[in-house]
PDB file of C-alpha atoms in Angstrom:
ATOM      1  CA  ALA A 662    -112.552 -97.887  -4.244  1.00 80.00           C
ATOM      2  CA  GLN A 663    -110.195 -94.917  -4.006  1.00 87.00           C
ATOM      3  CA  THR A 664    -111.690 -91.334  -3.516  1.00 93.00           C
ATOM      4  CA  VAL A 665    -110.348 -87.718  -3.625  1.00 95.00           C
ATOM      5  CA  THR A 666    -111.707 -85.040  -1.707  1.00 95.00           C
ATOM      6  CA  GLN A 667    -111.040 -81.355  -2.059  1.00 95.00           C
ATOM      7  CA  SER A 668    -112.839 -79.531   0.617  1.00 95.00           C
ATOM      8  CA  GLN A 669    -112.494 -76.053  -0.612  1.00 95.00           C
ATOM      9  CA  PRO A 670    -114.856 -75.162  -3.455  1.00 94.00           C
ATOM     10  CA  GLU A 671    -113.556 -71.546  -3.792  1.00 96.00           C
ATOM     11  CA  MET A 672    -110.602 -69.479  -2.765  1.00 97.00           C
ATOM     12  CA  SER A 673    -109.347 -66.122  -3.522  1.00 97.00           C
ATOM     13  CA  VAL A 674    -105.959 -64.545  -2.718  1.00 97.00           C
ATOM     14  CA  GLN A 675    -104.405 -61.122  -3.497  1.00 97.00           C
ATOM     15  CA  GLU A 676    -101.651 -61.057  -6.464  1.00 97.00           C
ATOM     16  CA  ALA A 677     -98.376 -61.967  -5.200  1.00 97.00           C
ATOM     17  CA  GLU A 678     -99.562 -63.718  -2.226  1.00 97.00           C
ATOM     18  CA  THR A 679     -99.215 -67.418  -1.308  1.00 97.00           C
ATOM     19  CA  VAL A 680    -102.089 -69.846  -1.201  1.00 97.00           C
ATOM     20  CA  THR A 681    -102.298 -73.257  -0.302  1.00 98.00           C
ATOM     21  CA  LEU A 682    -105.023 -75.567  -1.711  1.00 98.00           C
ATOM     22  CA  SER A 683    -105.973 -78.840   0.148  1.00 98.00           C
ATOM     23  CA  CYS A 684    -106.576 -82.336  -1.030  1.00 98.00           C
ATOM     24  CA  THR A 685    -107.117 -85.496   0.973  1.00 98.00           C
ATOM     25  CA  TYR A 686    -107.539 -88.907  -0.575  1.00 97.00           C
ATOM     26  CA  ASP A 687    -108.082 -92.716   0.136  1.00 96.00           C
ATOM     27  CA  THR A 688    -106.834 -95.673  -1.418  1.00 93.00           C
ATOM     28  CA  SER A 689    -105.595 -99.214  -0.058  1.00 91.00           C
ATOM     29  CA  GLU A 690    -102.754 -99.148  -2.514  1.00 88.00           C
ATOM     30  CA  ASN A 691     -99.176 -98.519  -1.066  1.00 88.00           C
ATOM     31  CA  ASN A 692     -97.987 -97.329  -4.586  1.00 88.00           C
ATOM     32  CA  TYR A 693     -99.680 -94.683  -6.378  1.00 91.00           C
ATOM     33  CA  TYR A 694     -99.302 -91.325  -7.926  1.00 92.00           C
ATOM     34  CA  LEU A 695    -100.834 -87.845  -7.016  1.00 95.00           C
ATOM     35  CA  PHE A 696    -101.258 -85.074  -9.418  1.00 95.00           C
ATOM     36  CA  TRP A 697    -102.514 -81.620  -9.425  1.00 97.00           C
ATOM     37  CA  TYR A 698    -104.271 -80.217 -12.733  1.00 96.00           C
ATOM     38  CA  LYS A 699    -105.148 -76.714 -13.683  1.00 96.00           C
ATOM     39  CA  GLN A 700    -108.088 -75.806 -15.819  1.00 94.00           C
ATOM     40  CA  PRO A 701    -108.133 -72.144 -16.672  1.00 93.00           C
ATOM     41  CA  PRO A 702    -111.153 -70.430 -18.208  1.00 89.00           C
ATOM     42  CA  SER A 703    -110.108 -71.776 -21.563  1.00 86.00           C
ATOM     43  CA  ARG A 704    -110.939 -75.237 -20.014  1.00 87.00           C
ATOM     44  CA  GLN A 705    -107.839 -76.877 -21.061  1.00 88.00           C
ATOM     45  CA  MET A 706    -106.641 -79.253 -18.402  1.00 92.00           C
ATOM     46  CA  ILE A 707    -102.956 -78.611 -17.691  1.00 94.00           C
ATOM     47  CA  LEU A 708    -100.644 -80.746 -15.507  1.00 94.00           C
ATOM     48  CA  VAL A 709     -99.113 -78.693 -12.636  1.00 96.00           C
ATOM     49  CA  ILE A 710     -97.255 -81.072 -10.553  1.00 96.00           C
ATOM     50  CA  ARG A 711     -97.011 -84.844  -9.818  1.00 94.00           C
ATOM     51  CA  GLN A 712     -95.868 -87.066  -6.910  1.00 94.00           C
ATOM     52  CA  GLU A 713     -94.847 -90.531  -6.535  1.00 91.00           C
ATOM     53  CA  ALA A 714     -96.063 -91.902  -3.321  1.00 91.00           C
ATOM     54  CA  TYR A 715     -92.806 -93.795  -2.776  1.00 90.00           C
ATOM     55  CA  LYS A 716     -90.798 -90.591  -2.795  1.00 89.00           C
ATOM     56  CA  GLN A 717     -90.565 -88.855   0.558  1.00 86.00           C
ATOM     57  CA  GLN A 718     -89.294 -85.400  -1.048  1.00 92.00           C
ATOM     58  CA  ASN A 719     -92.052 -83.096  -1.710  1.00 95.00           C
ATOM     59  CA  ALA A 720     -92.203 -82.339  -5.655  1.00 94.00           C
ATOM     60  CA  THR A 721     -91.590 -78.548  -6.699  1.00 95.00           C
ATOM     61  CA  GLU A 722     -92.081 -76.887 -10.070  1.00 93.00           C
ATOM     62  CA  ASN A 723     -91.293 -73.295 -10.046  1.00 95.00           C
ATOM     63  CA  ARG A 724     -93.708 -71.404  -7.933  1.00 97.00           C
ATOM     64  CA  PHE A 725     -95.708 -74.672  -7.451  1.00 97.00           C
ATOM     65  CA  SER A 726     -94.821 -77.005  -4.531  1.00 97.00           C
ATOM     66  CA  VAL A 727     -96.571 -79.753  -2.757  1.00 97.00           C
ATOM     67  CA  ASN A 728     -96.787 -80.812   1.034  1.00 97.00           C
ATOM     68  CA  PHE A 729     -97.169 -84.655   0.554  1.00 96.00           C
ATOM     69  CA  GLN A 730     -98.149 -86.469   3.973  1.00 96.00           C
ATOM     70  CA  LYS A 731     -98.508 -90.091   3.151  1.00 94.00           C
ATOM     71  CA  ALA A 732     -99.712 -91.102   6.745  1.00 94.00           C
ATOM     72  CA  ALA A 733    -102.250 -88.597   6.740  1.00 95.00           C
ATOM     73  CA  LYS A 734    -103.240 -89.264   3.049  1.00 96.00           C
ATOM     74  CA  SER A 735    -103.055 -85.569   2.304  1.00 97.00           C
ATOM     75  CA  PHE A 736    -101.490 -83.707  -0.739  1.00 97.00           C
ATOM     76  CA  SER A 737    -101.919 -80.077  -0.435  1.00 98.00           C
ATOM     77  CA  LEU A 738    -100.687 -77.506  -3.180  1.00 98.00           C
ATOM     78  CA  LYS A 739     -98.879 -74.363  -2.553  1.00 98.00           C
ATOM     79  CA  ILE A 740     -98.483 -71.686  -4.993  1.00 98.00           C
ATOM     80  CA  SER A 741     -96.046 -68.773  -4.192  1.00 97.00           C
ATOM     81  CA  ASP A 742     -96.055 -65.178  -5.541  1.00 97.00           C
ATOM     82  CA  SER A 743     -99.450 -65.909  -7.156  1.00 97.00           C
ATOM     83  CA  GLN A 744    -100.272 -64.411 -10.667  1.00 97.00           C
ATOM     84  CA  LEU A 745    -103.008 -63.527 -12.261  1.00 97.00           C
ATOM     85  CA  GLY A 746    -102.574 -66.306 -14.865  1.00 95.00           C
ATOM     86  CA  ASP A 747    -103.230 -68.735 -11.839  1.00 97.00           C
ATOM     87  CA  THR A 748    -106.839 -67.955 -11.938  1.00 97.00           C
ATOM     88  CA  ALA A 749    -108.111 -71.254 -12.814  1.00 96.00           C
ATOM     89  CA  MET A 750    -109.937 -74.349 -11.359  1.00 95.00           C
ATOM     90  CA  TYR A 751    -107.394 -76.868  -9.523  1.00 97.00           C
ATOM     91  CA  PHE A 752    -107.969 -80.598  -9.664  1.00 96.00           C
ATOM     92  CA  CYS A 753    -106.341 -83.030  -7.447  1.00 97.00           C
ATOM     93  CA  ALA A 754    -106.070 -86.675  -8.862  1.00 95.00           C
ATOM     94  CA  LEU A 755    -104.847 -90.071  -7.878  1.00 93.00           C
ATOM     95  CA  SER A 756    -103.917 -93.163  -9.623  1.00 90.00           C
ATOM     96  CA  ASN A 757    -102.701 -96.254  -8.438  1.00 85.00           C
ATOM     97  CA  PHE A 758     -99.584 -97.931  -9.779  1.00 80.00           C
ATOM     98  CA  GLY A 759    -100.244-100.325 -12.498  1.00 73.00           C
ATOM     99  CA  ASN A 760    -103.590 -98.929 -13.130  1.00 73.00           C
ATOM    100  CA  GLU A 761    -103.880 -95.818 -15.251  1.00 74.00           C
ATOM    101  CA  LYS A 762    -107.059 -94.516 -14.445  1.00 84.00           C
ATOM    102  CA  LEU A 763    -107.192 -91.151 -12.613  1.00 89.00           C
ATOM    103  CA  THR A 764    -109.651 -90.500  -9.758  1.00 91.00           C
ATOM    104  CA  PHE A 765    -110.288 -86.791  -9.702  1.00 92.00           C
ATOM    105  CA  GLY A 766    -111.486 -84.529  -6.796  1.00 93.00           C
ATOM    106  CA  THR A 767    -114.330 -82.044  -7.546  1.00 92.00           C
ATOM    107  CA  GLY A 768    -111.971 -79.075  -7.672  1.00 94.00           C
ATOM    108  CA  THR A 769    -111.228 -75.625  -6.098  1.00 96.00           C
ATOM    109  CA  ARG A 770    -111.998 -72.553  -7.979  1.00 95.00           C
ATOM    110  CA  LEU A 771    -108.971 -69.987  -7.355  1.00 97.00           C
ATOM    111  CA  THR A 772    -109.248 -66.580  -8.074  1.00 97.00           C
ATOM    112  CA  ILE A 773    -106.308 -64.225  -7.986  1.00 97.00           C
ATOM    113  CA  ILE A 774    -107.351 -60.747  -7.257  1.00 97.00           C
ATOM    114  CA  PRO A 775    -105.280 -57.830  -8.829  1.00 95.00           C
TER     115      PRO A 775
ATOM    116  CA  SER B1485     -93.863 -83.957 -29.463  1.00 85.00           C
ATOM    117  CA  GLN B1486     -97.328 -85.310 -28.814  1.00 86.00           C
ATOM    118  CA  THR B1487    -100.555 -83.525 -29.485  1.00 91.00           C
ATOM    119  CA  ILE B1488    -104.400 -84.088 -29.093  1.00 95.00           C
ATOM    120  CA  HIS B1489    -106.981 -82.981 -31.147  1.00 95.00           C
ATOM    121  CA  GLN B1490    -110.727 -83.000 -30.571  1.00 96.00           C
ATOM    122  CA  TRP B1491    -113.468 -81.939 -32.511  1.00 95.00           C
ATOM    123  CA  PRO B1492    -115.961 -80.287 -32.811  1.00 96.00           C
ATOM    124  CA  ALA B1493    -115.305 -77.635 -30.237  1.00 95.00           C
ATOM    125  CA  THR B1494    -118.846 -76.772 -29.606  1.00 96.00           C
ATOM    126  CA  LEU B1495    -122.041 -78.740 -30.667  1.00 97.00           C
ATOM    127  CA  VAL B1496    -125.735 -77.853 -30.150  1.00 97.00           C
ATOM    128  CA  GLN B1497    -127.807 -80.972 -30.830  1.00 97.00           C
ATOM    129  CA  PRO B1498    -131.816 -81.705 -30.315  1.00 97.00           C
ATOM    130  CA  VAL B1499    -132.818 -84.500 -27.917  1.00 97.00           C
ATOM    131  CA  GLY B1500    -132.807 -87.560 -29.588  1.00 96.00           C
ATOM    132  CA  SER B1501    -130.391 -86.815 -32.415  1.00 97.00           C
ATOM    133  CA  PRO B1502    -127.147 -89.048 -32.822  1.00 97.00           C
ATOM    134  CA  LEU B1503    -123.710 -88.072 -31.439  1.00 96.00           C
ATOM    135  CA  SER B1504    -120.160 -88.426 -32.840  1.00 97.00           C
ATOM    136  CA  LEU B1505    -117.210 -86.706 -31.049  1.00 97.00           C
ATOM    137  CA  GLU B1506    -113.728 -87.500 -32.392  1.00 97.00           C
ATOM    138  CA  CYS B1507    -110.366 -87.431 -30.513  1.00 97.00           C
ATOM    139  CA  THR B1508    -107.018 -88.160 -32.218  1.00 97.00           C
ATOM    140  CA  VAL B1509    -103.388 -88.330 -30.963  1.00 96.00           C
ATOM    141  CA  GLU B1510    -100.155 -87.408 -32.775  1.00 95.00           C
ATOM    142  CA  GLY B1511     -96.897 -88.109 -31.907  1.00 93.00           C
ATOM    143  CA  THR B1512     -97.148 -91.372 -29.901  1.00 90.00           C
ATOM    144  CA  SER B1513     -97.940 -94.975 -30.530  1.00 88.00           C
ATOM    145  CA  ASN B1514    -100.058 -97.478 -28.433  1.00 90.00           C
ATOM    146  CA  PRO B1515    -101.435 -94.759 -26.013  1.00 91.00           C
ATOM    147  CA  ASN B1516    -104.132 -95.223 -23.623  1.00 92.00           C
ATOM    148  CA  LEU B1517    -107.232 -93.033 -24.416  1.00 95.00           C
ATOM    149  CA  TYR B1518    -109.897 -91.855 -22.157  1.00 95.00           C
ATOM    150  CA  TRP B1519    -113.264 -89.915 -22.313  1.00 95.00           C
ATOM    151  CA  TYR B1520    -114.160 -87.594 -19.524  1.00 94.00           C
ATOM    152  CA  ARG B1521    -117.418 -85.795 -18.981  1.00 93.00           C
ATOM    153  CA  GLN B1522    -117.506 -82.416 -16.814  1.00 91.00           C
ATOM    154  CA  ALA B1523    -120.994 -81.092 -15.827  1.00 80.00           C
ATOM    155  CA  ALA B1524    -120.928 -77.373 -14.862  1.00 72.00           C
ATOM    156  CA  GLY B1525    -119.088 -76.429 -11.924  1.00 67.00           C
ATOM    157  CA  ARG B1526    -118.143 -80.289 -11.112  1.00 72.00           C
ATOM    158  CA  GLY B1527    -115.250 -82.720 -11.416  1.00 81.00           C
ATOM    159  CA  LEU B1528    -114.365 -85.095 -14.180  1.00 90.00           C
ATOM    160  CA  GLN B1529    -116.353 -88.355 -14.727  1.00 89.00           C
ATOM    161  CA  LEU B1530    -114.501 -91.321 -16.588  1.00 91.00           C
ATOM    162  CA  LEU B1531    -116.866 -92.555 -19.065  1.00 94.00           C
ATOM    163  CA  PHE B1532    -114.407 -94.821 -21.248  1.00 94.00           C
ATOM    164  CA  TYR B1533    -110.970 -96.013 -21.440  1.00 91.00           C
ATOM    165  CA  SER B1534    -109.121 -98.047 -23.986  1.00 93.00           C
ATOM    166  CA  VAL B1535    -105.795 -99.742 -23.785  1.00 90.00           C
ATOM    167  CA  GLY B1536    -105.816-100.727 -27.609  1.00 91.00           C
ATOM    168  CA  ILE B1537    -107.748-100.911 -30.623  1.00 93.00           C
ATOM    169  CA  GLY B1538    -111.177-102.400 -30.347  1.00 91.00           C
ATOM    170  CA  GLN B1539    -110.690-102.470 -26.557  1.00 92.00           C
ATOM    171  CA  ILE B1540    -113.014-100.348 -24.810  1.00 93.00           C
ATOM    172  CA  SER B1541    -114.115-100.336 -21.127  1.00 90.00           C
ATOM    173  CA  SER B1542    -117.202 -98.687 -19.734  1.00 89.00           C
ATOM    174  CA  GLU B1543    -117.064 -96.955 -16.336  1.00 85.00           C
ATOM    175  CA  VAL B1544    -120.592 -95.739 -16.235  1.00 81.00           C
ATOM    176  CA  PRO B1545    -123.611 -97.281 -17.760  1.00 68.00           C
ATOM    177  CA  GLN B1546    -125.503 -94.809 -19.908  1.00 79.00           C
ATOM    178  CA  ASN B1547    -126.681 -94.283 -23.513  1.00 89.00           C
ATOM    179  CA  LEU B1548    -123.126 -93.417 -24.854  1.00 94.00           C
ATOM    180  CA  SER B1549    -120.640 -95.719 -26.479  1.00 95.00           C
ATOM    181  CA  ALA B1550    -116.960 -95.513 -27.480  1.00 96.00           C
ATOM    182  CA  SER B1551    -114.996 -96.987 -30.365  1.00 96.00           C
ATOM    183  CA  ARG B1552    -111.410 -97.012 -31.131  1.00 96.00           C
ATOM    184  CA  PRO B1553    -111.082 -98.104 -34.991  1.00 95.00           C
ATOM    185  CA  GLN B1554    -107.502 -96.810 -35.102  1.00 95.00           C
ATOM    186  CA  ASP B1555    -104.427 -96.780 -32.614  1.00 94.00           C
ATOM    187  CA  ARG B1556    -104.676 -92.989 -31.993  1.00 95.00           C
ATOM    188  CA  GLN B1557    -108.348 -92.379 -32.622  1.00 97.00           C
ATOM    189  CA  PHE B1558    -111.025 -92.529 -30.061  1.00 97.00           C
ATOM    190  CA  ILE B1559    -114.822 -91.827 -30.831  1.00 97.00           C
ATOM    191  CA  LEU B1560    -117.682 -91.268 -28.386  1.00 97.00           C
ATOM    192  CA  SER B1561    -121.153 -91.772 -29.752  1.00 96.00           C
ATOM    193  CA  SER B1562    -124.801 -91.791 -29.022  1.00 96.00           C
ATOM    194  CA  LYS B1563    -127.740 -93.128 -31.047  1.00 95.00           C
ATOM    195  CA  LYS B1564    -130.161 -90.615 -29.157  1.00 95.00           C
ATOM    196  CA  LEU B1565    -129.081 -87.832 -27.031  1.00 95.00           C
ATOM    197  CA  LEU B1566    -130.645 -87.096 -23.729  1.00 94.00           C
ATOM    198  CA  LEU B1567    -130.840 -83.652 -22.102  1.00 93.00           C
ATOM    199  CA  SER B1568    -128.584 -85.282 -19.200  1.00 90.00           C
ATOM    200  CA  ASP B1569    -125.856 -85.570 -21.926  1.00 92.00           C
ATOM    201  CA  SER B1570    -125.035 -82.092 -22.030  1.00 92.00           C
ATOM    202  CA  GLY B1571    -121.559 -80.965 -20.707  1.00 92.00           C
ATOM    203  CA  PHE B1572    -117.940 -80.650 -21.474  1.00 94.00           C
ATOM    204  CA  TYR B1573    -116.306 -83.775 -22.878  1.00 96.00           C
ATOM    205  CA  LEU B1574    -112.654 -84.259 -22.618  1.00 96.00           C
ATOM    206  CA  CYS B1575    -110.604 -86.839 -24.318  1.00 97.00           C
ATOM    207  CA  ALA B1576    -107.025 -87.700 -22.802  1.00 95.00           C
ATOM    208  CA  TRP B1577    -104.194 -90.044 -23.405  1.00 93.00           C
ATOM    209  CA  SER B1578    -101.246 -91.522 -21.533  1.00 90.00           C
ATOM    210  CA  ARG B1579     -98.396 -93.760 -22.262  1.00 85.00           C
ATOM    211  CA  GLY B1580     -99.793 -96.847 -20.869  1.00 69.00           C
ATOM    212  CA  LYS B1581     -97.699 -99.667 -19.489  1.00 63.00           C
ATOM    213  CA  VAL B1582     -94.470 -97.971 -20.400  1.00 54.00           C
ATOM    214  CA  SER B1583     -95.374 -94.706 -18.330  1.00 55.00           C
ATOM    215  CA  SER B1584     -93.677 -93.976 -15.135  1.00 59.00           C
ATOM    216  CA  TYR B1585     -96.095 -91.574 -13.820  1.00 65.00           C
ATOM    217  CA  ASN B1586     -99.522 -92.550 -15.277  1.00 72.00           C
ATOM    218  CA  GLU B1587    -100.065 -88.799 -15.989  1.00 84.00           C
ATOM    219  CA  GLN B1588    -102.759 -88.077 -18.572  1.00 90.00           C
ATOM    220  CA  PHE B1589    -102.454 -85.331 -21.314  1.00 92.00           C
ATOM    221  CA  PHE B1590    -105.886 -83.625 -22.140  1.00 94.00           C
ATOM    222  CA  GLY B1591    -107.306 -82.478 -25.309  1.00 95.00           C
ATOM    223  CA  PRO B1592    -109.008 -79.138 -25.769  1.00 94.00           C
ATOM    224  CA  GLY B1593    -112.700 -80.387 -25.038  1.00 95.00           C
ATOM    225  CA  THR B1594    -116.081 -80.533 -26.684  1.00 96.00           C
ATOM    226  CA  ARG B1595    -119.082 -78.394 -25.164  1.00 95.00           C
ATOM    227  CA  LEU B1596    -122.056 -80.289 -26.068  1.00 95.00           C
ATOM    228  CA  THR B1597    -125.615 -78.550 -25.451  1.00 95.00           C
ATOM    229  CA  VAL B1598    -128.585 -80.898 -25.977  1.00 95.00           C
ATOM    230  CA  LEU B1599    -131.672 -78.800 -26.474  1.00 95.00           C
TER     231      LEU B1599
END
């Protein structure tokens, strides 16, 4: 069975600062995908960024980037120049190649302070 | 472009009453479909998923059931609701076997309160 652990239930940061959300996972597979989803107060789940495990290069999407450490099974999300609209719950998720099911972490509630 | 709809958006039901939540996807064919439940302040729990019409896999034994009568329609049902069924229900779809990333796209959700 695969697991995803987010050890930071809540975080807060001043607007324009950089924040890093942690995620560790466990899987017996070698090929898999990792995702960060954002759930703002509207509760709509939005895909923020994704990473293929076979790619060594860390994924980036504008202000969002990841630090993927495959050996350590770590997948952290860095948000640069944080904005008020970044306030949301952030979920880390894992799916194995060939298996479309996602395993989610329990989430980190991020608050951006004006 | 693809869109996913869920209704109703909110629902308040008495204990013991039936339930029917509907999810439809537009703009794609043969999607994989999923039902999740999110309890207050917690992560997502996968309830059911479907890779085709009439094909339903259950992840968690409970008094809920799911059906897929059409390719892009997914229904979550219960004959008798329990208090513990309260929560936020999310439907999601993915591109299935042709997907390169396994990513899932979520609907707006249904908030269910059982009294």
